[in-house]
Amino acid sequence: MYEHIQATTIGITCGRTLTITEVMGEGNTGRKKKYATASGLPLAAWLPASGPDGPLESPGEWPFTRGIHEEMYRKRLWTMRQYAGFSSAKETNERFRYLLEQGQTGLSVAFDLPTQIGYDADHPLAVAESGQVGVAINSLRDFETLFDGIPLKEVSVSMTINATALVLYSMLIAVAKKQGVDAEQIRGTIQNDILKEFVARGNFRFDAPSSMRLTTDLLQFAQETAPRFNPISVSGYHMREAGCTAVQEVAYTLGDGIAYLEAANKAGLDPSVTASRMSFFFNGHNDFFEEVSKFRASRRLWARIVRERFGVSDPRAQRLRFHTQTGGSTLSSAQPLVNAARVTVQGMAAVLGGTQSLHTNSFDEALGLPSEEAALLALRTQQVIGYESGVADVVDPLGGAPFIEDLTSKIEQEAADEIDFVDREFGGMVGAVEAGHVQRAIHEVAVRHQKEIESGERVQVGVNRFQVSEAAAYSAFKPNPEGKQQVLDALFSVRAERDDAAVQTALHGLRKSAGTNTPLGPSVLTAVESYATVGEICEVLADIFPPYKASSLF
């Protein structure tokens, strides 16, 4: 999952072409000529370590407690992604170009709420939200604008999209084709994790069985079209944002991974191939040592699940590859600059835990969308960790520390116990979600956590202790109000200019496929290439698939 720009040049600036050295920094591929402390003391790549049960494996060896690669960041730093998306595709494209110029090594697209649920910008339910928090995508025309001048052959793309993931993935394939890029060359990740939407995030459209079908169809379609692309990012991040513990984050994230592997198996997909392209998405929180141990425990537990439960012997499929984003729910609107310190602690924990890519939150995200200044500081935080702190020079430097090893084992065991409970009582995560067990368990923890903050038992700097009498005024970033009109103009233009007969033919084919067990990937791609809109495609599916109705928890 080390998804870095590989080509020698990137056409992302107006007026000139940036070289790979300018974008990524001198020597990133080879890292360093020698590894030593600031005083010149030589550093070994890694040191032998032992845990409660005896000697640990070496980095890169099963069950990958110490990392999925032998050299880890010595060979190459993690992918530095900064989540971005606001207003129109044009303005988001400008932010992407800026971040790439500043040394970001992968794009992460934030879509607005209507796009994530499947409504066009002029739908009555979408008018107030269109382009407000995330970029509005209505048709392939918007995707062409979003990636204008950004070569998909050279830049990996992560997309946080779930209910409509198959539609947006098809747009990526279509844009790559227009750029002359073979789909087999595309690298990146799409979230495509609908179960956590039912649990924690709420951006769902269809019921669980229909949603699982869409997820599985995308897994199959990606294997057929873009084998280097990760067609699912199983996300514990949002469950942690909703209030779950580190143990619950591991249990429910890996439990969802099990559910997707089982669904793919039932669809006839090879579990080894499916697992080898699965990625995961975890939260980075403040309890530093617990977070480091959480990542190590997740890696070890997943390796055992894939080998023992699914009979997969390929080490590439057993490796848990994951992205980390620092904890948005830990940020405070009070004294927002303090958030930069929180983000540094969380980012450092992710790196010491062996993350493959990282997003560091901007200090002003508790107020609104990140300003350009705050986004740059967040990126610079990653670069300081990677290039100045020295933590990337040794693999698993905390490995063997008694506290870390004991905590890693405890988290692994408690998470495994909860997975077993969910299997025994609910038949797996789909049943547990439909019964409301996961939601209830997370809500109980979240309420307890909030009470501890309100009582002062749990300290939150600047919020319930160390307040200031006169806080500095910060103005939250707001999307350009003209952006919404740009979104609508592009939508109206594409409807006026496209071949309506081709659109209707494509939508009819999609309806026919949805009414049978035919995989939907090819039909959705045909609809996208005809410039059918996200809303039109989802309306067709909504005629076939029942809506999701959340169970009452209280």
Tab-separated table of N, CA and C in Angstrom, residues 82-225:
chain	number	residue	atom	x	y	z
A	82	GLN	N	-3.606	14.260	2.639
A	82	GLN	CA	-4.413	15.227	3.367
A	82	GLN	C	-5.801	15.243	2.732
A	83	TYR	N	-6.784	14.886	3.513
A	83	TYR	CA	-8.179	14.816	3.095
A	83	TYR	C	-8.632	16.207	2.652
A	84	ALA	N	-9.173	16.317	1.458
A	84	ALA	CA	-9.573	17.633	0.972
A	84	ALA	C	-10.750	17.505	0.018
A	85	GLY	N	-11.600	18.496	0.069
A	85	GLY	CA	-12.733	18.553	-0.841
A	85	GLY	C	-13.719	19.593	-0.350
A	86	PHE	N	-14.043	20.565	-1.182
A	86	PHE	CA	-15.036	21.553	-0.805
A	86	PHE	C	-15.593	22.209	-2.055
A	87	SER	N	-16.858	22.530	-1.981
A	87	SER	CA	-17.503	23.297	-3.026
A	87	SER	C	-17.420	22.592	-4.387
A	88	SER	N	-16.931	23.289	-5.386
A	88	SER	CA	-16.952	22.762	-6.742
A	88	SER	C	-15.720	21.911	-7.029
A	89	ALA	N	-15.818	21.128	-8.087
A	89	ALA	CA	-14.684	20.315	-8.521
A	89	ALA	C	-13.506	21.199	-8.907
A	90	LYS	N	-13.772	22.358	-9.495
A	90	LYS	CA	-12.710	23.263	-9.911
A	90	LYS	C	-11.897	23.745	-8.719
A	91	GLU	N	-12.573	24.177	-7.651
A	91	GLU	CA	-11.859	24.683	-6.482
A	91	GLU	C	-11.129	23.573	-5.732
A	92	THR	N	-11.710	22.400	-5.704
A	92	THR	CA	-11.035	21.277	-5.056
A	92	THR	C	-9.799	20.873	-5.849
A	93	ASN	N	-9.884	20.913	-7.160
A	93	ASN	CA	-8.723	20.637	-8.000
A	93	ASN	C	-7.579	21.595	-7.682
A	94	GLU	N	-7.898	22.851	-7.442
A	94	GLU	CA	-6.865	23.837	-7.095
A	94	GLU	C	-6.219	23.493	-5.757
A	95	ARG	N	-7.014	23.035	-4.769
A	95	ARG	CA	-6.438	22.642	-3.486
A	95	ARG	C	-5.561	21.400	-3.663
A	96	PHE	N	-5.984	20.450	-4.480
A	96	PHE	CA	-5.164	19.261	-4.748
A	96	PHE	C	-3.809	19.655	-5.321
A	97	ARG	N	-3.824	20.534	-6.290
A	97	ARG	CA	-2.573	20.954	-6.915
A	97	ARG	C	-1.651	21.618	-5.897
A	98	TYR	N	-2.236	22.444	-5.047
A	98	TYR	CA	-1.443	23.124	-4.013
A	98	TYR	C	-0.793	22.110	-3.078
A	99	LEU	N	-1.562	21.130	-2.606
A	99	LEU	CA	-1.026	20.149	-1.670
A	99	LEU	C	0.059	19.288	-2.321
A	100	LEU	N	-0.118	18.942	-3.576
A	100	LEU	CA	0.915	18.172	-4.275
A	100	LEU	C	2.191	18.994	-4.417
A	101	GLU	N	2.048	20.264	-4.705
A	101	GLU	CA	3.220	21.137	-4.814
A	101	GLU	C	3.970	21.234	-3.488
A	102	GLN	N	3.240	21.099	-2.373
A	102	GLN	CA	3.853	21.226	-1.052
A	102	GLN	C	4.431	19.909	-0.537
A	103	GLY	N	4.366	18.846	-1.345
A	103	GLY	CA	5.009	17.601	-0.961
A	103	GLY	C	4.077	16.489	-0.560
A	104	GLN	N	2.765	16.688	-0.651
A	104	GLN	CA	1.839	15.580	-0.379
A	104	GLN	C	2.063	14.492	-1.418
A	105	THR	N	1.941	13.238	-1.012
A	105	THR	CA	2.281	12.149	-1.930
A	105	THR	C	1.090	11.274	-2.316
A	106	GLY	N	-0.111	11.698	-1.998
A	106	GLY	CA	-1.307	10.976	-2.416
A	106	GLY	C	-2.515	11.860	-2.176
A	107	LEU	N	-3.543	11.725	-3.009
A	107	LEU	CA	-4.753	12.529	-2.866
A	107	LEU	C	-5.797	11.772	-2.064
A	108	SER	N	-6.571	12.513	-1.272
A	108	SER	CA	-7.673	11.930	-0.506
A	108	SER	C	-8.881	12.823	-0.702
A	109	VAL	N	-9.933	12.280	-1.340
A	109	VAL	CA	-11.065	13.091	-1.782
A	109	VAL	C	-12.198	13.026	-0.765
A	110	ALA	N	-12.642	14.211	-0.332
A	110	ALA	CA	-13.823	14.327	0.530
A	110	ALA	C	-15.003	14.750	-0.335
A	111	PHE	N	-16.046	13.938	-0.332
A	111	PHE	CA	-17.244	14.246	-1.127
A	111	PHE	C	-18.317	14.859	-0.233
A	112	ASP	N	-19.160	15.698	-0.820
A	112	ASP	CA	-20.225	16.300	-0.021
A	112	ASP	C	-21.325	15.266	0.262
A	113	LEU	N	-22.227	15.614	1.161
A	113	LEU	CA	-23.249	14.673	1.619
A	113	LEU	C	-24.167	14.187	0.494
A	114	PRO	N	-24.684	15.065	-0.379
A	114	PRO	CA	-25.536	14.562	-1.464
A	114	PRO	C	-24.836	13.536	-2.357
A	115	THR	N	-23.569	13.765	-2.659
A	115	THR	CA	-22.829	12.808	-3.480
A	115	THR	C	-22.713	11.472	-2.762
A	116	GLN	N	-22.465	11.507	-1.460
A	116	GLN	CA	-22.281	10.273	-0.708
A	116	GLN	C	-23.568	9.464	-0.592
A	117	ILE	N	-24.717	10.130	-0.629
A	117	ILE	CA	-25.986	9.415	-0.497
A	117	ILE	C	-26.624	9.155	-1.853
A	118	GLY	N	-26.251	9.943	-2.850
A	118	GLY	CA	-26.730	9.673	-4.197
A	118	GLY	C	-27.821	10.601	-4.690
A	119	TYR	N	-27.649	11.909	-4.421
A	119	TYR	CA	-28.599	12.899	-4.919
A	119	TYR	C	-27.849	13.956	-5.723
A	120	ASP	N	-28.478	14.424	-6.796
A	120	ASP	CA	-27.895	15.512	-7.566
A	120	ASP	C	-28.048	16.824	-6.807
A	121	ALA	N	-27.225	17.800	-7.162
A	121	ALA	CA	-27.157	19.047	-6.404
A	121	ALA	C	-28.455	19.842	-6.418
A	122	ASP	N	-29.309	19.639	-7.427
A	122	ASP	CA	-30.558	20.390	-7.483
A	122	ASP	C	-31.747	19.621	-6.918
A	123	HIS	N	-31.494	18.463	-6.309
A	123	HIS	CA	-32.576	17.717	-5.658
A	123	HIS	C	-33.019	18.496	-4.419
A	124	PRO	N	-34.318	18.518	-4.117
A	124	PRO	CA	-34.788	19.274	-2.939
A	124	PRO	C	-34.090	18.901	-1.642
A	125	LEU	N	-33.697	17.635	-1.493
A	125	LEU	CA	-33.015	17.208	-0.277
A	125	LEU	C	-31.547	17.623	-0.258
A	126	ALA	N	-31.023	18.052	-1.400
A	126	ALA	CA	-29.582	18.310	-1.509
A	126	ALA	C	-29.219	19.782	-1.572
A	127	VAL	N	-30.179	20.641	-1.840
A	127	VAL	CA	-29.874	22.044	-2.130
A	127	VAL	C	-29.070	22.701	-1.012
A	128	ALA	N	-29.448	22.485	0.233
A	128	ALA	CA	-28.771	23.158	1.348
A	128	ALA	C	-27.376	22.611	1.596
A	129	GLU	N	-27.121	21.366	1.216
A	129	GLU	CA	-25.860	20.703	1.561
A	129	GLU	C	-24.856	20.655	0.414
A	130	SER	N	-25.309	20.889	-0.785
A	130	SER	CA	-24.446	20.692	-1.945
A	130	SER	C	-23.182	21.539	-1.865
A	131	GLY	N	-22.023	20.873	-1.901
A	131	GLY	CA	-20.744	21.554	-1.915
A	131	GLY	C	-20.349	22.219	-0.616
A	132	GLN	N	-21.074	21.989	0.467
A	132	GLN	CA	-20.774	22.674	1.720
A	132	GLN	C	-19.627	22.009	2.484
A	133	VAL	N	-19.685	20.707	2.630
A	133	VAL	CA	-18.626	19.981	3.339
A	133	VAL	C	-18.204	18.815	2.447
A	134	GLY	N	-17.272	19.086	1.553
A	134	GLY	CA	-16.860	18.101	0.566
A	134	GLY	C	-17.191	18.589	-0.828
A	135	VAL	N	-16.579	17.957	-1.813
A	135	VAL	CA	-16.783	18.370	-3.194
A	135	VAL	C	-18.047	17.722	-3.754
A	136	ALA	N	-18.810	18.492	-4.505
A	136	ALA	CA	-20.032	17.984	-5.133
A	136	ALA	C	-19.688	17.351	-6.480
A	137	ILE	N	-20.078	16.094	-6.641
A	137	ILE	CA	-19.872	15.370	-7.905
A	137	ILE	C	-21.232	14.907	-8.408
A	138	ASN	N	-21.638	15.436	-9.545
A	138	ASN	CA	-22.916	15.050	-10.134
A	138	ASN	C	-22.768	14.130	-11.330
A	139	SER	N	-21.715	14.337	-12.102
A	139	SER	CA	-21.539	13.540	-13.311
A	139	SER	C	-20.059	13.382	-13.608
A	140	LEU	N	-19.775	12.622	-14.634
A	140	LEU	CA	-18.396	12.424	-15.075
A	140	LEU	C	-17.731	13.754	-15.422
A	141	ARG	N	-18.500	14.741	-15.855
A	141	ARG	CA	-17.946	16.063	-16.165
A	141	ARG	C	-17.235	16.632	-14.937
A	142	ASP	N	-17.830	16.492	-13.758
A	142	ASP	CA	-17.206	16.992	-12.528
A	142	ASP	C	-15.919	16.246	-12.206
A	143	PHE	N	-15.914	14.947	-12.464
A	143	PHE	CA	-14.709	14.161	-12.187
A	143	PHE	C	-13.574	14.551	-13.134
A	144	GLU	N	-13.922	14.860	-14.360
A	144	GLU	CA	-12.909	15.321	-15.311
A	144	GLU	C	-12.271	16.622	-14.820
A	145	THR	N	-13.100	17.510	-14.260
A	145	THR	CA	-12.588	18.770	-13.721
A	145	THR	C	-11.764	18.530	-12.461
A	146	LEU	N	-12.221	17.620	-11.623
A	146	LEU	CA	-11.555	17.329	-10.354
A	146	LEU	C	-10.109	16.887	-10.562
A	147	PHE	N	-9.870	16.105	-11.609
A	147	PHE	CA	-8.531	15.570	-11.858
A	147	PHE	C	-7.856	16.213	-13.075
A	148	ASP	N	-8.319	17.376	-13.455
A	148	ASP	CA	-7.701	18.081	-14.572
A	148	ASP	C	-6.240	18.383	-14.254
A	149	GLY	N	-5.329	17.940	-15.127
A	149	GLY	CA	-3.913	18.196	-14.929
A	149	GLY	C	-3.259	17.326	-13.878
A	150	ILE	N	-3.979	16.375	-13.318
A	150	ILE	CA	-3.425	15.460	-12.302
A	150	ILE	C	-3.392	14.064	-12.918
A	151	PRO	N	-2.244	13.589	-13.339
A	151	PRO	CA	-2.159	12.313	-14.060
A	151	PRO	C	-2.409	11.120	-13.150
A	152	LEU	N	-3.456	10.379	-13.424
A	152	LEU	CA	-3.819	9.245	-12.575
A	152	LEU	C	-2.829	8.091	-12.690
A	153	LYS	N	-1.987	8.128	-13.700
A	153	LYS	CA	-0.941	7.113	-13.810
A	153	LYS	C	0.125	7.305	-12.735
A	154	GLU	N	0.236	8.516	-12.214
A	154	GLU	CA	1.346	8.865	-11.339
A	154	GLU	C	0.933	9.198	-9.901
A	155	VAL	N	-0.322	9.509	-9.679
A	155	VAL	CA	-0.780	9.934	-8.358
A	155	VAL	C	-1.834	8.951	-7.859
A	156	SER	N	-1.631	8.414	-6.656
A	156	SER	CA	-2.638	7.510	-6.097
A	156	SER	C	-3.775	8.323	-5.483
A	157	VAL	N	-4.967	7.774	-5.529
A	157	VAL	CA	-6.171	8.496	-5.119
A	157	VAL	C	-6.944	7.674	-4.098
A	158	SER	N	-7.258	8.306	-2.980
A	158	SER	CA	-8.123	7.687	-1.979
A	158	SER	C	-9.463	8.417	-1.992
A	159	MET	N	-10.568	7.664	-1.983
A	159	MET	CA	-11.897	8.263	-2.030
A	159	MET	C	-12.733	7.765	-0.855
A	160	THR	N	-13.201	8.710	-0.046
A	160	THR	CA	-14.077	8.356	1.071
A	160	THR	C	-15.509	8.380	0.572
A	161	ILE	N	-15.972	7.252	0.103
A	161	ILE	CA	-17.303	7.124	-0.482
A	161	ILE	C	-17.764	5.696	-0.251
A	162	ASN	N	-19.042	5.506	0.061
A	162	ASN	CA	-19.508	4.184	0.469
A	162	ASN	C	-20.782	3.757	-0.246
A	163	ALA	N	-21.912	4.372	0.069
A	163	ALA	CA	-23.173	3.968	-0.550
A	163	ALA	C	-23.121	4.084	-2.062
A	164	THR	N	-22.415	5.085	-2.561
A	164	THR	CA	-22.304	5.308	-4.011
A	164	THR	C	-20.903	4.983	-4.527
A	165	ALA	N	-20.198	4.126	-3.810
A	165	ALA	CA	-18.795	3.841	-4.163
A	165	ALA	C	-18.652	3.279	-5.570
A	166	LEU	N	-19.543	2.397	-5.974
A	166	LEU	CA	-19.436	1.796	-7.303
A	166	LEU	C	-19.554	2.859	-8.396
A	167	VAL	N	-20.397	3.858	-8.170
A	167	VAL	CA	-20.579	4.923	-9.153
A	167	VAL	C	-19.309	5.771	-9.259
A	168	LEU	N	-18.755	6.170	-8.111
A	168	LEU	CA	-17.568	7.043	-8.137
A	168	LEU	C	-16.331	6.289	-8.618
A	169	TYR	N	-16.231	4.996	-8.284
A	169	TYR	CA	-15.124	4.191	-8.814
A	169	TYR	C	-15.208	4.142	-10.343
A	170	SER	N	-16.407	3.965	-10.866
A	170	SER	CA	-16.590	3.921	-12.318
A	170	SER	C	-16.178	5.241	-12.960
A	171	MET	N	-16.436	6.345	-12.280
A	171	MET	CA	-15.994	7.638	-12.797
A	171	MET	C	-14.470	7.719	-12.846
A	172	LEU	N	-13.800	7.174	-11.835
A	172	LEU	CA	-12.342	7.174	-11.832
A	172	LEU	C	-11.803	6.378	-13.015
A	173	ILE	N	-12.402	5.225	-13.267
A	173	ILE	CA	-11.985	4.401	-14.403
A	173	ILE	C	-12.210	5.162	-15.710
A	174	ALA	N	-13.349	5.826	-15.807
A	174	ALA	CA	-13.673	6.553	-17.035
A	174	ALA	C	-12.717	7.723	-17.270
A	175	VAL	N	-12.363	8.454	-16.196
A	175	VAL	CA	-11.435	9.575	-16.344
A	175	VAL	C	-10.049	9.073	-16.733
A	176	ALA	N	-9.628	7.984	-16.122
A	176	ALA	CA	-8.327	7.410	-16.474
A	176	ALA	C	-8.295	7.057	-17.964
A	177	LYS	N	-9.372	6.482	-18.437
A	177	LYS	CA	-9.449	6.129	-19.858
A	177	LYS	C	-9.321	7.378	-20.733
A	178	LYS	N	-9.969	8.459	-20.323
A	178	LYS	CA	-9.890	9.698	-21.088
A	178	LYS	C	-8.481	10.286	-21.069
A	179	GLN	N	-7.730	10.017	-19.981
A	179	GLN	CA	-6.344	10.470	-19.893
A	179	GLN	C	-5.384	9.548	-20.644
A	180	GLY	N	-5.912	8.450	-21.182
A	180	GLY	CA	-5.057	7.488	-21.860
A	180	GLY	C	-4.322	6.570	-20.911
A	181	VAL	N	-4.829	6.446	-19.682
A	181	VAL	CA	-4.196	5.619	-18.659
A	181	VAL	C	-4.929	4.291	-18.578
A	182	ASP	N	-4.177	3.194	-18.689
A	182	ASP	CA	-4.764	1.869	-18.542
A	182	ASP	C	-5.215	1.700	-17.102
A	183	ALA	N	-6.415	1.143	-16.899
A	183	ALA	CA	-6.950	0.970	-15.546
A	183	ALA	C	-6.036	0.124	-14.673
A	184	GLU	N	-5.257	-0.748	-15.275
A	184	GLU	CA	-4.346	-1.588	-14.493
A	184	GLU	C	-3.228	-0.777	-13.843
A	185	GLN	N	-3.038	0.467	-14.293
A	185	GLN	CA	-1.994	1.321	-13.732
A	185	GLN	C	-2.502	2.196	-12.588
A	186	ILE	N	-3.811	2.213	-12.372
A	186	ILE	CA	-4.381	3.078	-11.344
A	186	ILE	C	-4.079	2.514	-9.959
A	187	ARG	N	-3.663	3.410	-9.044
A	187	ARG	CA	-3.401	3.019	-7.663
A	187	ARG	C	-4.222	3.904	-6.732
A	188	GLY	N	-4.614	3.321	-5.632
A	188	GLY	CA	-5.379	4.092	-4.663
A	188	GLY	C	-6.336	3.195	-3.901
A	189	THR	N	-7.303	3.825	-3.265
A	189	THR	CA	-8.230	3.121	-2.383
A	189	THR	C	-9.583	3.808	-2.424
A	190	ILE	N	-10.636	3.010	-2.364
A	190	ILE	CA	-11.978	3.560	-2.188
A	190	ILE	C	-12.577	2.911	-0.942
A	191	GLN	N	-13.291	3.691	-0.144
A	191	GLN	CA	-13.707	3.165	1.166
A	191	GLN	C	-14.667	1.986	1.025
A	192	ASN	N	-15.823	2.173	0.406
A	192	ASN	CA	-16.705	1.051	0.066
A	192	ASN	C	-17.038	0.173	1.277
A	193	ASP	N	-17.118	0.765	2.467
A	193	ASP	CA	-17.412	0.030	3.704
A	193	ASP	C	-18.763	0.493	4.226
A	194	ILE	N	-19.816	-0.223	3.846
A	194	ILE	CA	-21.162	0.237	4.172
A	194	ILE	C	-21.586	-0.126	5.587
A	195	LEU	N	-21.028	-1.180	6.171
A	195	LEU	CA	-21.473	-1.601	7.498
A	195	LEU	C	-21.219	-0.521	8.545
A	196	LYS	N	-20.065	0.139	8.471
A	196	LYS	CA	-19.790	1.180	9.465
A	196	LYS	C	-20.677	2.403	9.253
A	197	GLU	N	-21.254	2.565	8.053
A	197	GLU	CA	-22.214	3.642	7.845
A	197	GLU	C	-23.466	3.398	8.672
A	198	PHE	N	-23.926	2.148	8.708
A	198	PHE	CA	-25.086	1.807	9.516
A	198	PHE	C	-24.796	1.982	11.004
A	199	VAL	N	-23.535	1.793	11.385
A	199	VAL	CA	-23.157	1.843	12.794
A	199	VAL	C	-22.908	3.266	13.267
A	200	ALA	N	-22.146	4.051	12.505
A	200	ALA	CA	-21.567	5.253	13.082
A	200	ALA	C	-21.680	6.511	12.246
A	201	ARG	N	-21.846	6.412	10.950
A	201	ARG	CA	-21.679	7.600	10.115
A	201	ARG	C	-22.975	8.055	9.467
A	202	GLY	N	-23.839	7.113	9.124
A	202	GLY	CA	-25.173	7.467	8.663
A	202	GLY	C	-25.330	7.797	7.206
A	203	ASN	N	-24.289	7.655	6.398
A	203	ASN	CA	-24.405	7.981	4.978
A	203	ASN	C	-24.748	6.730	4.180
A	204	PHE	N	-25.955	6.226	4.416
A	204	PHE	CA	-26.428	5.036	3.716
A	204	PHE	C	-27.592	5.413	2.805
A	205	ARG	N	-27.949	4.512	1.902
A	205	ARG	CA	-29.077	4.745	0.990
A	205	ARG	C	-29.970	3.515	0.928
A	206	PHE	N	-29.366	2.322	0.828
A	206	PHE	CA	-30.131	1.104	0.621
A	206	PHE	C	-30.005	0.175	1.829
A	207	ASP	N	-30.856	-0.840	1.893
A	207	ASP	CA	-30.828	-1.750	3.037
A	207	ASP	C	-29.551	-2.579	3.043
A	208	ALA	N	-29.331	-3.303	4.139
A	208	ALA	CA	-28.059	-4.019	4.320
A	208	ALA	C	-27.787	-5.048	3.214
A	209	PRO	N	-28.738	-5.934	2.876
A	209	PRO	CA	-28.439	-6.917	1.820
A	209	PRO	C	-28.103	-6.262	0.477
A	210	SER	N	-28.858	-5.237	0.087
A	210	SER	CA	-28.587	-4.562	-1.184
A	210	SER	C	-27.244	-3.841	-1.144
A	211	SER	N	-26.954	-3.222	-0.007
A	211	SER	CA	-25.683	-2.509	0.138
A	211	SER	C	-24.505	-3.467	0.087
A	212	MET	N	-24.651	-4.628	0.717
A	212	MET	CA	-23.589	-5.621	0.671
A	212	MET	C	-23.388	-6.124	-0.751
A	213	ARG	N	-24.465	-6.203	-1.523
A	213	ARG	CA	-24.324	-6.609	-2.926
A	213	ARG	C	-23.509	-5.572	-3.694
A	214	LEU	N	-23.801	-4.288	-3.484
A	214	LEU	CA	-23.047	-3.237	-4.161
A	214	LEU	C	-21.571	-3.283	-3.778
A	215	THR	N	-21.307	-3.521	-2.492
A	215	THR	CA	-19.928	-3.624	-2.030
A	215	THR	C	-19.206	-4.771	-2.715
A	216	THR	N	-19.859	-5.918	-2.757
A	216	THR	CA	-19.243	-7.101	-3.362
A	216	THR	C	-19.067	-6.927	-4.871
A	217	ASP	N	-20.058	-6.312	-5.510
A	217	ASP	CA	-19.942	-6.070	-6.957
A	217	ASP	C	-18.746	-5.172	-7.266
A	218	LEU	N	-18.471	-4.204	-6.393
A	218	LEU	CA	-17.307	-3.353	-6.606
A	218	LEU	C	-16.016	-4.137	-6.398
A	219	LEU	N	-15.977	-5.018	-5.396
A	219	LEU	CA	-14.798	-5.864	-5.205
A	219	LEU	C	-14.504	-6.653	-6.477
A	220	GLN	N	-15.547	-7.238	-7.054
A	220	GLN	CA	-15.373	-8.038	-8.266
A	220	GLN	C	-14.968	-7.165	-9.451
A	221	PHE	N	-15.626	-6.020	-9.598
A	221	PHE	CA	-15.364	-5.144	-10.741
A	221	PHE	C	-13.931	-4.619	-10.712
A	222	ALA	N	-13.459	-4.268	-9.513
A	222	ALA	CA	-12.086	-3.768	-9.400
A	222	ALA	C	-11.072	-4.856	-9.714
A	223	GLN	N	-11.337	-6.085	-9.289
A	223	GLN	CA	-10.424	-7.176	-9.616
A	223	GLN	C	-10.338	-7.377	-11.121
A	224	GLU	N	-11.440	-7.128	-11.808
A	224	GLU	CA	-11.480	-7.309	-13.256
A	224	GLU	C	-10.873	-6.138	-14.024
A	225	THR	N	-10.910	-4.945	-13.436
A	225	THR	CA	-10.508	-3.752	-14.180
A	225	THR	C	-9.207	-3.121	-13.696
